[in-house]
Coordinates of C-alpha atoms and ligand atoms in Angstrom, one line a residue:
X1 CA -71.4 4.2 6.6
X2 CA -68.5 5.9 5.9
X3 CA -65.4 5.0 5.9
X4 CA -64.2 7.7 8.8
X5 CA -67.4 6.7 11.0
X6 CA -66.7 2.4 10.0
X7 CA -63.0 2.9 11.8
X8 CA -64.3 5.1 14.7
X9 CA -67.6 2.6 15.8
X10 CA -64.4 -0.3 15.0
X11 CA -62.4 1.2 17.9
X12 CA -65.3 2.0 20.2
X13 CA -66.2 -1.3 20.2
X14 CA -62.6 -2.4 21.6
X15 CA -61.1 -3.6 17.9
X16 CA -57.1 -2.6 18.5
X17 CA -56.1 0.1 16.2
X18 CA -52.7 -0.9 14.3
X19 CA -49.8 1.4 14.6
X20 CA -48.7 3.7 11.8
X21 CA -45.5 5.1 10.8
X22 CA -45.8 8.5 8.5
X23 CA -42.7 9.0 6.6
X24 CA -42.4 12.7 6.3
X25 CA -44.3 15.8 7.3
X26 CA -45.1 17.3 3.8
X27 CA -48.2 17.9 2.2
X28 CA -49.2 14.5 2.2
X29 CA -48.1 13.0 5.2
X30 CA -49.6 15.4 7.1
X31 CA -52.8 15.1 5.4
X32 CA -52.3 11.4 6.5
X33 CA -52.1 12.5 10.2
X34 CA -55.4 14.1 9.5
X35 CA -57.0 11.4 8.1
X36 CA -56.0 8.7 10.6
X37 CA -57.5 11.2 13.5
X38 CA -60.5 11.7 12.4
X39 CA -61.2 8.2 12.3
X40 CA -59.8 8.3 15.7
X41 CA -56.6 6.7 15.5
X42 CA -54.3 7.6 17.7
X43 CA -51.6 5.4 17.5
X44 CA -49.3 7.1 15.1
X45 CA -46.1 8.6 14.5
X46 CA -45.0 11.1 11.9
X47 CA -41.1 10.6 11.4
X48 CA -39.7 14.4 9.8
X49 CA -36.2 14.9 8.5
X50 CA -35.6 18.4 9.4
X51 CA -36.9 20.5 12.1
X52 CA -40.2 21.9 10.5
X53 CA -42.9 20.7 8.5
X54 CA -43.8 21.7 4.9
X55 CA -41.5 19.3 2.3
X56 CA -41.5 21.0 -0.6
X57 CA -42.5 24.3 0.4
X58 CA -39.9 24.5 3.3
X59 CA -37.0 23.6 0.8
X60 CA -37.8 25.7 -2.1
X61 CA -37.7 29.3 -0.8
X62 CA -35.8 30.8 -4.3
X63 CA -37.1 34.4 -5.5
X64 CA -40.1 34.5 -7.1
X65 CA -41.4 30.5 -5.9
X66 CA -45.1 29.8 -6.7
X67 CA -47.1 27.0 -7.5
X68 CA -48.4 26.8 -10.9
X69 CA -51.7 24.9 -10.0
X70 CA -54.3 27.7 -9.0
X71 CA -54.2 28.8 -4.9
X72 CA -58.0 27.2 -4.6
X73 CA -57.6 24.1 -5.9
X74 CA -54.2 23.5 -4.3
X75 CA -55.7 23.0 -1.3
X76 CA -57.0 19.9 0.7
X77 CA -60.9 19.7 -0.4
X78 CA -61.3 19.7 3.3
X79 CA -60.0 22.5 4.3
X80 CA -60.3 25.9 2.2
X81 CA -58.0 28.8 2.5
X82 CA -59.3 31.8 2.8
X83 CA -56.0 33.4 3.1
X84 CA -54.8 33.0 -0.7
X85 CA -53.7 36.4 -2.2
X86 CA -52.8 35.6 -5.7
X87 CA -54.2 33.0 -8.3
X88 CA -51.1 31.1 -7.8
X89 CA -50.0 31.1 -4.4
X90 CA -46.3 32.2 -3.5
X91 CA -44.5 29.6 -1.7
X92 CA -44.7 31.4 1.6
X93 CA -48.2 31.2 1.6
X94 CA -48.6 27.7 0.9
X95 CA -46.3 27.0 3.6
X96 CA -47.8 28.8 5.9
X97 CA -51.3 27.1 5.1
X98 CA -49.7 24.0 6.0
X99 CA -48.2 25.3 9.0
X100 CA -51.7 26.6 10.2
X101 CA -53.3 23.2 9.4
X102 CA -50.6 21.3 11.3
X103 CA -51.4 23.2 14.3
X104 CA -55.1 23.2 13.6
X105 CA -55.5 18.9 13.8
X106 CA -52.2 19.3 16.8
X107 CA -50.1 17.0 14.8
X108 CA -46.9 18.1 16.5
X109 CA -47.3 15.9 19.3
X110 CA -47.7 12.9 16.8
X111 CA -44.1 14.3 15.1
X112 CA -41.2 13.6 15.6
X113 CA -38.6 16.3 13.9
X114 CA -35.1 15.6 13.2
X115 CA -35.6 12.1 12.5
X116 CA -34.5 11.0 9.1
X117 CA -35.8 7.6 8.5
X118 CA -33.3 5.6 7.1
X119 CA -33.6 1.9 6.8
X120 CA -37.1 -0.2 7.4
X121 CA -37.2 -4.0 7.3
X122 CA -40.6 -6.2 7.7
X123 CA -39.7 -8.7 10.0
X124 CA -41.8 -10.7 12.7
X125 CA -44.9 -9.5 11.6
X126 CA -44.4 -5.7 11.6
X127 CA -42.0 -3.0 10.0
X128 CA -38.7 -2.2 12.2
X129 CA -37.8 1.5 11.4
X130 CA -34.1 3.0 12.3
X131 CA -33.2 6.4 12.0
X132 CA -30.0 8.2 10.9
X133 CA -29.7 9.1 15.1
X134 CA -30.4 5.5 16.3
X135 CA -33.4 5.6 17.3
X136 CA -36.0 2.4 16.2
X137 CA -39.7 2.4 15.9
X138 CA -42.2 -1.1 14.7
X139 CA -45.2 -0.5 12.9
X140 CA -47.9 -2.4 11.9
X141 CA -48.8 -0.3 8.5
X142 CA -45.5 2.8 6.7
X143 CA -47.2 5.7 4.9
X144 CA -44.5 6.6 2.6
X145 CA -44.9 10.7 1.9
X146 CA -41.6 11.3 1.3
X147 CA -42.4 13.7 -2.0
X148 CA -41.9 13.2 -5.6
X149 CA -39.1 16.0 -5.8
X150 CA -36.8 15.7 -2.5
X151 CA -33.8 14.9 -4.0
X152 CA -32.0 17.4 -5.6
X153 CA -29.3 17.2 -9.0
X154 CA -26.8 18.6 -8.6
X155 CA -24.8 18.1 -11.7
X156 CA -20.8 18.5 -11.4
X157 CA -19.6 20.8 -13.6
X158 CA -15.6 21.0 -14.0
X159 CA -14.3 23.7 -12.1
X160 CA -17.2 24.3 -10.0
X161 CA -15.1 24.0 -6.6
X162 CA -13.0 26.9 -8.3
X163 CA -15.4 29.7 -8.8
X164 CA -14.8 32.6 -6.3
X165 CA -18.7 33.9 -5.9
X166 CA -21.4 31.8 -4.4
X167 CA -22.7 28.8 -5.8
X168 CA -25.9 26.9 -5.0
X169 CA -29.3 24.9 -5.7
X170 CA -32.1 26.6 -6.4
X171 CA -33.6 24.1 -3.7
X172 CA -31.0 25.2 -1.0
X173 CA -31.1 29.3 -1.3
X174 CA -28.6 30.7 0.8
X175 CA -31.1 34.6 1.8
X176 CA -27.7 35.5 3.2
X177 CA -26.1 36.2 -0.3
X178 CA -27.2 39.6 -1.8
X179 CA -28.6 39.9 -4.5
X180 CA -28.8 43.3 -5.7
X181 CA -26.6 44.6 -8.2
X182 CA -24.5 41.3 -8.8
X183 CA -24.0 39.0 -12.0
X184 CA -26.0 36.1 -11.5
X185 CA -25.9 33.1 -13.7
X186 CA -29.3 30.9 -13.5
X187 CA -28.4 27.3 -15.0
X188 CA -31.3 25.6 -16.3
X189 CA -34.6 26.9 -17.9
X190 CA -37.4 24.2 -16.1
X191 CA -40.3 25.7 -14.1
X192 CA -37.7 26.5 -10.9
X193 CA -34.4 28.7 -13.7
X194 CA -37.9 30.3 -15.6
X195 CA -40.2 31.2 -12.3
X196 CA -37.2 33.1 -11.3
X197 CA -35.9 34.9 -14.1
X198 CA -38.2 38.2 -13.5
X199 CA -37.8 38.6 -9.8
X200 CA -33.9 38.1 -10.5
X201 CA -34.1 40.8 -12.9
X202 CA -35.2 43.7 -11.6
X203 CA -32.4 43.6 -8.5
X204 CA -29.4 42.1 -10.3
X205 CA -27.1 44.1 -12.5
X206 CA -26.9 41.3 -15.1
X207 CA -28.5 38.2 -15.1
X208 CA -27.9 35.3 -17.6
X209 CA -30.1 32.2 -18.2
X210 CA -27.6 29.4 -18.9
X211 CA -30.5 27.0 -21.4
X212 CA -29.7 23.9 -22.9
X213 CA -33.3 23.2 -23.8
X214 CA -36.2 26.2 -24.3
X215 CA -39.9 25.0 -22.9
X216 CA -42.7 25.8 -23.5
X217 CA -44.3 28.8 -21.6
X218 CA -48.2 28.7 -21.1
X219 CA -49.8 32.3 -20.6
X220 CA -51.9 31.5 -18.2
X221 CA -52.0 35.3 -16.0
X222 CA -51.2 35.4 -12.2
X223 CA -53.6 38.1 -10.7
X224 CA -53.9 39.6 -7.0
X225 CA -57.2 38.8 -5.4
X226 CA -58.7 42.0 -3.8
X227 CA -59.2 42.8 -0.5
X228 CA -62.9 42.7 -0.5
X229 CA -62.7 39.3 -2.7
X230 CA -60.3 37.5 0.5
X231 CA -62.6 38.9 3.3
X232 CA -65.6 38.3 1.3
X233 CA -64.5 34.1 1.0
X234 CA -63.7 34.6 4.5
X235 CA -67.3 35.4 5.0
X236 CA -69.1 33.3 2.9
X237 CA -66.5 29.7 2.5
X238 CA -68.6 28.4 -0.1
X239 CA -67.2 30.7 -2.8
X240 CA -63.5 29.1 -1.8
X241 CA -65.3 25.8 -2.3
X242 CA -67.0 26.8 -5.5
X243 CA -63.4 27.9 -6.9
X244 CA -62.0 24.7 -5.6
X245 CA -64.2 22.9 -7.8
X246 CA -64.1 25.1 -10.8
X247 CA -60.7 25.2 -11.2
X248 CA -60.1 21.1 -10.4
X249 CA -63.1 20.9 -13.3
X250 CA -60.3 23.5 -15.4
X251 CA -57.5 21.5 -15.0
X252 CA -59.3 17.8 -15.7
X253 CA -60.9 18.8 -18.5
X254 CA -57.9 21.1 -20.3
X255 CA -54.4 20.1 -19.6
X256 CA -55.6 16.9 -18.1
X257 CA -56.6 16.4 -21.3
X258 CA -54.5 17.7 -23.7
X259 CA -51.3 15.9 -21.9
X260 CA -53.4 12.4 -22.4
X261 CA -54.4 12.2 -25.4
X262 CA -54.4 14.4 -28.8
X263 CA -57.2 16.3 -29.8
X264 CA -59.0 20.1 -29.8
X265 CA -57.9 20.2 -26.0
X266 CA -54.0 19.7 -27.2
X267 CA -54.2 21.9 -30.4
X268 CA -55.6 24.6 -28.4
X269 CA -52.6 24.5 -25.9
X270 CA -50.3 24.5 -28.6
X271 CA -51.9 27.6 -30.2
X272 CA -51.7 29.6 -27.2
X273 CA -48.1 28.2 -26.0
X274 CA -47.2 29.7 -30.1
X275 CA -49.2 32.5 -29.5
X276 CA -47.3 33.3 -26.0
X277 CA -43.6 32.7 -27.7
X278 CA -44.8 35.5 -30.6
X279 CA -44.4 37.9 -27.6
X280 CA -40.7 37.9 -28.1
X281 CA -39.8 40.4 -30.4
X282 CA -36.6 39.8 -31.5
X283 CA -36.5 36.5 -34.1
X284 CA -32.7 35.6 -32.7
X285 CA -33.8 35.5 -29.2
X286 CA -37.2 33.8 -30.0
X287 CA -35.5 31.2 -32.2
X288 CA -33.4 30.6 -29.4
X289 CA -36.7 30.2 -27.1
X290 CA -38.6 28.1 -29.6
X291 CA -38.7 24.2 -28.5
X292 CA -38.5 21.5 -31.3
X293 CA -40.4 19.3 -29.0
X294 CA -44.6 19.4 -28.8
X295 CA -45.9 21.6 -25.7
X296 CA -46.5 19.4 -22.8
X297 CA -43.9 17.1 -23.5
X298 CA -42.1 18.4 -20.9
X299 CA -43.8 19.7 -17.8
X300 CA -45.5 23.0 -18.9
X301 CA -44.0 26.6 -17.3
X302 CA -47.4 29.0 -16.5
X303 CA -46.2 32.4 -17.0
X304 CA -46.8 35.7 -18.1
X305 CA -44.0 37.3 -16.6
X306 CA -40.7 35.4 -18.1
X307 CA -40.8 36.2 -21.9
X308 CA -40.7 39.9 -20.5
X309 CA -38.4 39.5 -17.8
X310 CA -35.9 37.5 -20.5
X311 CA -36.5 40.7 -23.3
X312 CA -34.5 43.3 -20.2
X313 CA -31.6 44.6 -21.5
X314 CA -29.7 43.4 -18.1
X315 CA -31.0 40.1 -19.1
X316 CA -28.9 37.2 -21.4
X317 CA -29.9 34.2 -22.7
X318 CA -27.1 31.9 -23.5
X319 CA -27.6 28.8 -25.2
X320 CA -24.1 27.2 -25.7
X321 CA -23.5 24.4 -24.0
X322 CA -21.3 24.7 -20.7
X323 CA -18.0 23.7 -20.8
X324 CA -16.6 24.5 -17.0
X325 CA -16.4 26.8 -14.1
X326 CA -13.7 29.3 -13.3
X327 CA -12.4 31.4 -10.8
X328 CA -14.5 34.2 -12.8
X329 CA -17.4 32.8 -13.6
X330 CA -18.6 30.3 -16.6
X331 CA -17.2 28.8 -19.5
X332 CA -19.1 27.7 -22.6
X333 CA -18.1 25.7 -25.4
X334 CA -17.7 28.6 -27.3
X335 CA -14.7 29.7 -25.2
X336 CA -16.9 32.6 -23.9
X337 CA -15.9 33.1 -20.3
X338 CA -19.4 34.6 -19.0
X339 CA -17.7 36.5 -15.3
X340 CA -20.2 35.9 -12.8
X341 CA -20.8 37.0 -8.6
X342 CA -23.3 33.9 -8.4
X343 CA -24.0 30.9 -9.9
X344 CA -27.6 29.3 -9.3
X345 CA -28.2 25.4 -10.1
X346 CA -32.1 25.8 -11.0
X347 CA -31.0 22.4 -12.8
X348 CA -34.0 20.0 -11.1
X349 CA -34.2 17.0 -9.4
X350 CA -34.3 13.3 -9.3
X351 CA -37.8 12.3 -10.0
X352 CA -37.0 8.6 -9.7
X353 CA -35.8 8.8 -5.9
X354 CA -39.2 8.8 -3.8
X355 CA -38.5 7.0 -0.5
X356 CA -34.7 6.7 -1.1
X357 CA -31.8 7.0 -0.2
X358 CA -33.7 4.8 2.3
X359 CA -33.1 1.2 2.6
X360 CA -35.8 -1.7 3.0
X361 CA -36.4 -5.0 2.7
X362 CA -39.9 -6.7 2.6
X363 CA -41.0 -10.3 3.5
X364 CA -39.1 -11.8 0.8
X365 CA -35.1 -10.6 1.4
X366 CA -35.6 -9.0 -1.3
X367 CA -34.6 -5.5 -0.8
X368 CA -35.8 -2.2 -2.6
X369 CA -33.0 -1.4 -4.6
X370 CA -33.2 -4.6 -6.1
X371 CA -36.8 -4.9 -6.4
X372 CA -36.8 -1.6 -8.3
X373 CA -33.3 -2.5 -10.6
X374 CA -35.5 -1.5 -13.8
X375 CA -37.0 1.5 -12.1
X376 CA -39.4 2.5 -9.7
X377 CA -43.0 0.3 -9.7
X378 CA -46.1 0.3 -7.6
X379 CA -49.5 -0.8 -8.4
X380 CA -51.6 2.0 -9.2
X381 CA -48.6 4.1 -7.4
X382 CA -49.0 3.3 -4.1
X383 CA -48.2 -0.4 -3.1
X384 CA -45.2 -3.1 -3.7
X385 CA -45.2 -6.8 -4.2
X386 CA -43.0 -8.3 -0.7
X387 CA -44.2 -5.2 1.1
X388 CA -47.0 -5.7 3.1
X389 CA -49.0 -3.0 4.8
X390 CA -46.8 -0.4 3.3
X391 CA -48.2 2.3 1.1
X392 CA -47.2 5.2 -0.9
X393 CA -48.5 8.7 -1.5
X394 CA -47.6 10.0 -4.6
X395 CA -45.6 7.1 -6.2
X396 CA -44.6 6.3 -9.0
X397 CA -46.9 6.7 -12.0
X398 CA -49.0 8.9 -10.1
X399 CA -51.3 11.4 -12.4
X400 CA -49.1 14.4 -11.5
X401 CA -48.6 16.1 -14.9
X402 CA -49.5 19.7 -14.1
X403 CA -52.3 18.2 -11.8
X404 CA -52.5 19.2 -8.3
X405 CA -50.7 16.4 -6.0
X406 CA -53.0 17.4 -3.2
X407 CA -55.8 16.2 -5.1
X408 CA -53.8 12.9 -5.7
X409 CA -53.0 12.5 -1.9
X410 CA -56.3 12.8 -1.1
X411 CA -57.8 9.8 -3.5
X412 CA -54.7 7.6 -2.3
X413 CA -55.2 8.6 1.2
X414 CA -58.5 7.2 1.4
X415 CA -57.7 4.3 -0.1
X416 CA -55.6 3.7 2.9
X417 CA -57.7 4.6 4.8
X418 CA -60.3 1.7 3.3
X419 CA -57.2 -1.0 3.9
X420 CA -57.0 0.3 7.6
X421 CA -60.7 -0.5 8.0
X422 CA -60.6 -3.6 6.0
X423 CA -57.9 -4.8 8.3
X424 CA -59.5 -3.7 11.8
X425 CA -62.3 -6.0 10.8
X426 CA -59.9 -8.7 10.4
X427 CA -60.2 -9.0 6.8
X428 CA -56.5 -9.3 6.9
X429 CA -53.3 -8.7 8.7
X430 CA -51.3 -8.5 5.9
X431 CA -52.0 -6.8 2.7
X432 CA -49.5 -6.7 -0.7
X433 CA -50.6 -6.8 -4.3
X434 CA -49.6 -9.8 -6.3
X435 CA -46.7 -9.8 -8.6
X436 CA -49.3 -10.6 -12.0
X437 CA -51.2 -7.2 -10.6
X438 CA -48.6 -5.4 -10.9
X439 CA -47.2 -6.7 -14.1
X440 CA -51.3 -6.2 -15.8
X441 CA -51.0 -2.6 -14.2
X442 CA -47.4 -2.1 -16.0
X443 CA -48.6 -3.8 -19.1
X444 CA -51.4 -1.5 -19.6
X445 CA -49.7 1.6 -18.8
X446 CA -47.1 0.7 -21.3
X447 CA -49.7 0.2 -24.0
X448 CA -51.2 3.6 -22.7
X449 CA -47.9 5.6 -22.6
X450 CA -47.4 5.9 -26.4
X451 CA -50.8 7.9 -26.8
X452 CA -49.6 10.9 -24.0
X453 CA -47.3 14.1 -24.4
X454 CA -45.1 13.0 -22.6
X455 CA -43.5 10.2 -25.5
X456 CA -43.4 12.6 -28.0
X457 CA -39.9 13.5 -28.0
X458 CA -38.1 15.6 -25.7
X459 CA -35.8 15.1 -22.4
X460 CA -37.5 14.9 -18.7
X461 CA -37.7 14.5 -15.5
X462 CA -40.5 12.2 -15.6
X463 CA -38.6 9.8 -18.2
X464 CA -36.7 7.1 -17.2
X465 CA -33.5 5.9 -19.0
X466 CA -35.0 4.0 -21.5
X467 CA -37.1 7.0 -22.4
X468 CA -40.4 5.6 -20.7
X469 CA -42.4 8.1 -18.4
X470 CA -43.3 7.4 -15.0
X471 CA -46.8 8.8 -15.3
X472 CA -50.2 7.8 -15.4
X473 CA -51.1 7.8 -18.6
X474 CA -55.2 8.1 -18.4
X475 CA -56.8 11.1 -17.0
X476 CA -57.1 11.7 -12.8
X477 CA -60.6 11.4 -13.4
X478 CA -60.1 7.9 -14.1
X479 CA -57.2 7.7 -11.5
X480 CA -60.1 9.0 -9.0
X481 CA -62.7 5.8 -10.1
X482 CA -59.9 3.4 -10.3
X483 CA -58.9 4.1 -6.7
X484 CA -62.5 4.8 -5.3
X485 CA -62.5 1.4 -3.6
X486 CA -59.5 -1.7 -2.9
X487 CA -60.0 -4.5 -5.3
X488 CA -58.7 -6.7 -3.1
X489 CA -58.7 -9.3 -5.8
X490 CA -55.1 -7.4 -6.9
X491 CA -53.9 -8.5 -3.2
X492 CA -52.5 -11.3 -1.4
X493 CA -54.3 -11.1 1.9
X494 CA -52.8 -12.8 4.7
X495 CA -53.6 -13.6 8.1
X496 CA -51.1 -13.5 10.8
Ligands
LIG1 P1 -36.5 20.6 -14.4 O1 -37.8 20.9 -15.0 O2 -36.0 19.2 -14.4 O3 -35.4 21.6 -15.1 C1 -34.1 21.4 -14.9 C2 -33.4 22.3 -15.8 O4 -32.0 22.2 -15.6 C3 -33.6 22.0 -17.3 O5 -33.7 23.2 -18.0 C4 -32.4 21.2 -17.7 O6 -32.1 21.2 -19.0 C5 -31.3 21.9 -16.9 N1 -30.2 21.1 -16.6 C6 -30.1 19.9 -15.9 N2 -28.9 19.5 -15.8 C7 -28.1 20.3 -16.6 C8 -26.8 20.3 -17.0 N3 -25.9 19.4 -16.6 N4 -26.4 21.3 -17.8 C9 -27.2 22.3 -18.2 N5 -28.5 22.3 -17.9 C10 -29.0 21.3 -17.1 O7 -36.4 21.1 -12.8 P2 -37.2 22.3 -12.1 O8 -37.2 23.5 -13.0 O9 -36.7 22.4 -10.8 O10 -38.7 21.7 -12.1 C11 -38.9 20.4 -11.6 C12 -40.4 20.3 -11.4 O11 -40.7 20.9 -10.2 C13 -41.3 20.9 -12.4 O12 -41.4 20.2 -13.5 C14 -42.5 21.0 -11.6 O13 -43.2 19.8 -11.5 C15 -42.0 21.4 -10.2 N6 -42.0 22.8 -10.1 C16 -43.1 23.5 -10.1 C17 -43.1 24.8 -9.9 C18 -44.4 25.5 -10.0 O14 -45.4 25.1 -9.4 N7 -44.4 26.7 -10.6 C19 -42.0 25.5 -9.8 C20 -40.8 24.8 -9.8 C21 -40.8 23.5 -9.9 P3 -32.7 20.1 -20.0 O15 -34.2 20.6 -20.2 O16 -31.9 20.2 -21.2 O17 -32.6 18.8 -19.4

């Protein structure tokens, strides 16, 4: 029996359901809601720090947003979109997907906006939540899907209070400064400074990319879908379904690939990603654009449009380093002073942050800050040592190079869902992994690391100070076995 139908004949039979706390209304926790309902659990509560749902794809609103996983296969397997327009779907779009599948499984009476959780403790027996308002919740089991890239950086540049135009993150777009015929200044050339580089271009009078690394651009075309292709998936749902899985077979078996380990998969992506850069006619600018670091290494841009978009004659690349801000505009090291109406931080975020800046504590005092001194760690990315009953969605090491998190969430969330049943048989009350699980998880993704893109010598978000990435260094195939059932033999299983 299935997992779903195990929980639901559990509760019909009178077993108590435990309570659950959801920790965010993103992609994830609300695909947590989903799966706790159908099993017919009720007793939840999804805790949201702002007033709508959507994580991500409510903060991220910048010109030109899109996701570079395709439309179908970001999607929950469960529920297809017939609504996509383009191969990669504009931000909008996803968020309004979300929006429609929030109302579609009634979650908003399970949420609870405006509540930022900010401390959790584990103390007699069940987790005490507070929130930044005052207001406390227990829980028996905390989904933590808080998002991978929540916290923004924000680095301070000398000056920076001085400048007289408008200055913001890309992840906090102020639509009420216009846009059209201004000097805007992009800082930082990731997937966010080069997504945004040809939309930018065609309204601003003169836009410069301030780069202090190039990346690697993969050509991979966005295209419309026609109207006869949307209405005919709306028809016939099996051809959303049949894309879903053609283009999660695409990704496993080509940049899943390539990122993990070397081979024809990785030479091929390097061909194309020095066959994309050829595009740039002029050898100054595309010396300028060339990385000195393999293609992968960092997280790989999809696009077609920005080695066009950065050839406009409105359109500089500067490459200097940055010394400060001015009244006027920026500064590089070059003494250049580059006069500006807008400044735009596309400069990324803290990959490391996950459930902070909230506090906890597990069973042992020990509290998370200290438990995570050397860096983030959770065995196979979702659970901690001292914390029982608490899981992740999307922690750290999770398979999310250029793999679609949905995807991710999914196999995690049903691994929940597997504890959940385990403990409403009374397997347990309590479940944690053991330290020496943890520490065989880390030693063999250490051993793994050295094989993937990701070590081979450039500067990311996924890297932590020492240089180490924060990834999972296998494919998600193998991510998708690993998690396809508990071993409970990695767990301390306690009764209350
Ligand atoms: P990012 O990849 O971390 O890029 C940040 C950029 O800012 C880098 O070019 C970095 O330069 C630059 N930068 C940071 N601090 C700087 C400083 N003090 N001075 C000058 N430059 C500085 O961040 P992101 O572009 O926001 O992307 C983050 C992740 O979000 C992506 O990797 C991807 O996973 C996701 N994302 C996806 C999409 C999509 O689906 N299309 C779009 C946007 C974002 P260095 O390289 O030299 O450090």
């Amino acid at each position: 029996m299935s997992t779903i139908k195990t929980i639901k004949a559990l509760k019909d039979g009178g077993v108590k359901e435990p309570r659950v706390i959801i920790m965010g209304a993103g992609m994830s926790g609300i695909l947590m809601g989903i799966n706790l309902l159908k099993a017919g659990l009720t007793n939840f509560s999804i805790y949201e720090k702002r007033s709508t749902i959507g994580g991500t794809w409510r903060e991220n609103t910048y010109p030109g947003i899109a996701c570079d996983i395709p439309s179908y296969f970001y999607t929950y397997s469960f529920e297809p979109n017939p609504h996509w327009t383009r191969r990669f779907p504009p931000g909008s779009e996803i968020q309004a997907y979300f929006e429609r599948v929030f109302e579609k499984y009634q979650l908003a009476s399970y949420t609870t906006f405006n509540e930022e959780i900010t401390n959790t403790q584990h103390k007699d027996g069940q987790w005490h939540v507070e929130t930044a308002s005052g207001k406390t919740d227990t829980a028996d089991f905390i989904v933590a899907a808080t998002g991978v890239l929540h916290k923004i950086n924000e680095p301070k540049f000398e000056g920076i209070e001085d400048f007289e135009g408008d200055v913001f993150h890309t992840a906090r777009w102020n639509h009420d400064v216009e846009l059209s015929g201004k000097r805007i200044g992009v800082i930082g050339g990731g997937s966010t400074g080069t997504q945004m580089i040809d939309p930018l271009s065609k309204v601003a009078k003169k836009l410069t990319l301030f780069q202090r690394t190039p990346q690697w651009i993969f050509p991979i075309p966005d295209k419309a879908y026609s109207k006869l292709w949307i209405r005919s998936v709306k028809r016939f749902p099996v051809l959303g379904k049949s894309l879903y899985r053609l283009y999660k077979f695409m990704q496993e078996r080509t940049v899943g690939v390539a990122t993990v380990k070397p081979g024809w998969n990785r030479s091929i992506l390097n061909k194309l990603c020095e066959w994309n850069l050829n595009h740039v006619k002029d050898p100054v600018l595309r010396a300028k654009l060339t990385p000195n670091y393999e293609p992968g290494c960092k997280r790989l841009v999809m696009s077609t449009s920005f080695y066009p978009a950065i050839q406009k004659p409105n359109v500089d690349l500067v490459t200097e380093g940055i010394d400060k801000i001015e009244a006027k505009g920026i500064r590089t090291k070059d003494g250049v002073l580059h006069e500006l109406d807008l400044i735009v931080q596309a400069t990324g975020f803290d990959g490391f942050a996950f459930m902070r800046p909230m506090t906890m504590q597990g069973t042992n005092n020990t509290t998370l800050s200290e438990a995570w001194e050397s860096g983030p760690r959770a065995f196979r990315a979702i659970t901690i040592p001292n914390s029982p009953n608490f899981f992740m969605l999307n922690g750290p090491n999770s398979p999310i190079g250029n793999y679609s998190l949905i995807a991710i969430a999914e196999t995690q969330s049903s691994y929940i869902m597997k504890c959940i049943q385990k403990y409403m048989e009374g397997v347990f009350d309590y479940i944690e992994p053991k330290q020496e699980a943890v520490d065989d998880f880390y030693k063999t993704v250490h051993e793994a690391l050295p094989g993937t893109i990701w070590t081979t010598g450039c500067q990311s978000w996924y890297l932590d100070d020492n240089g180490v990435p924060l990834l999972w260094p296998w494919s998600p195939q193998r991510y998708a076995k690993e998690m396809s059932q508990p071993d409970f033999n990695n767990y301390h299983l306690k009764k209350a």
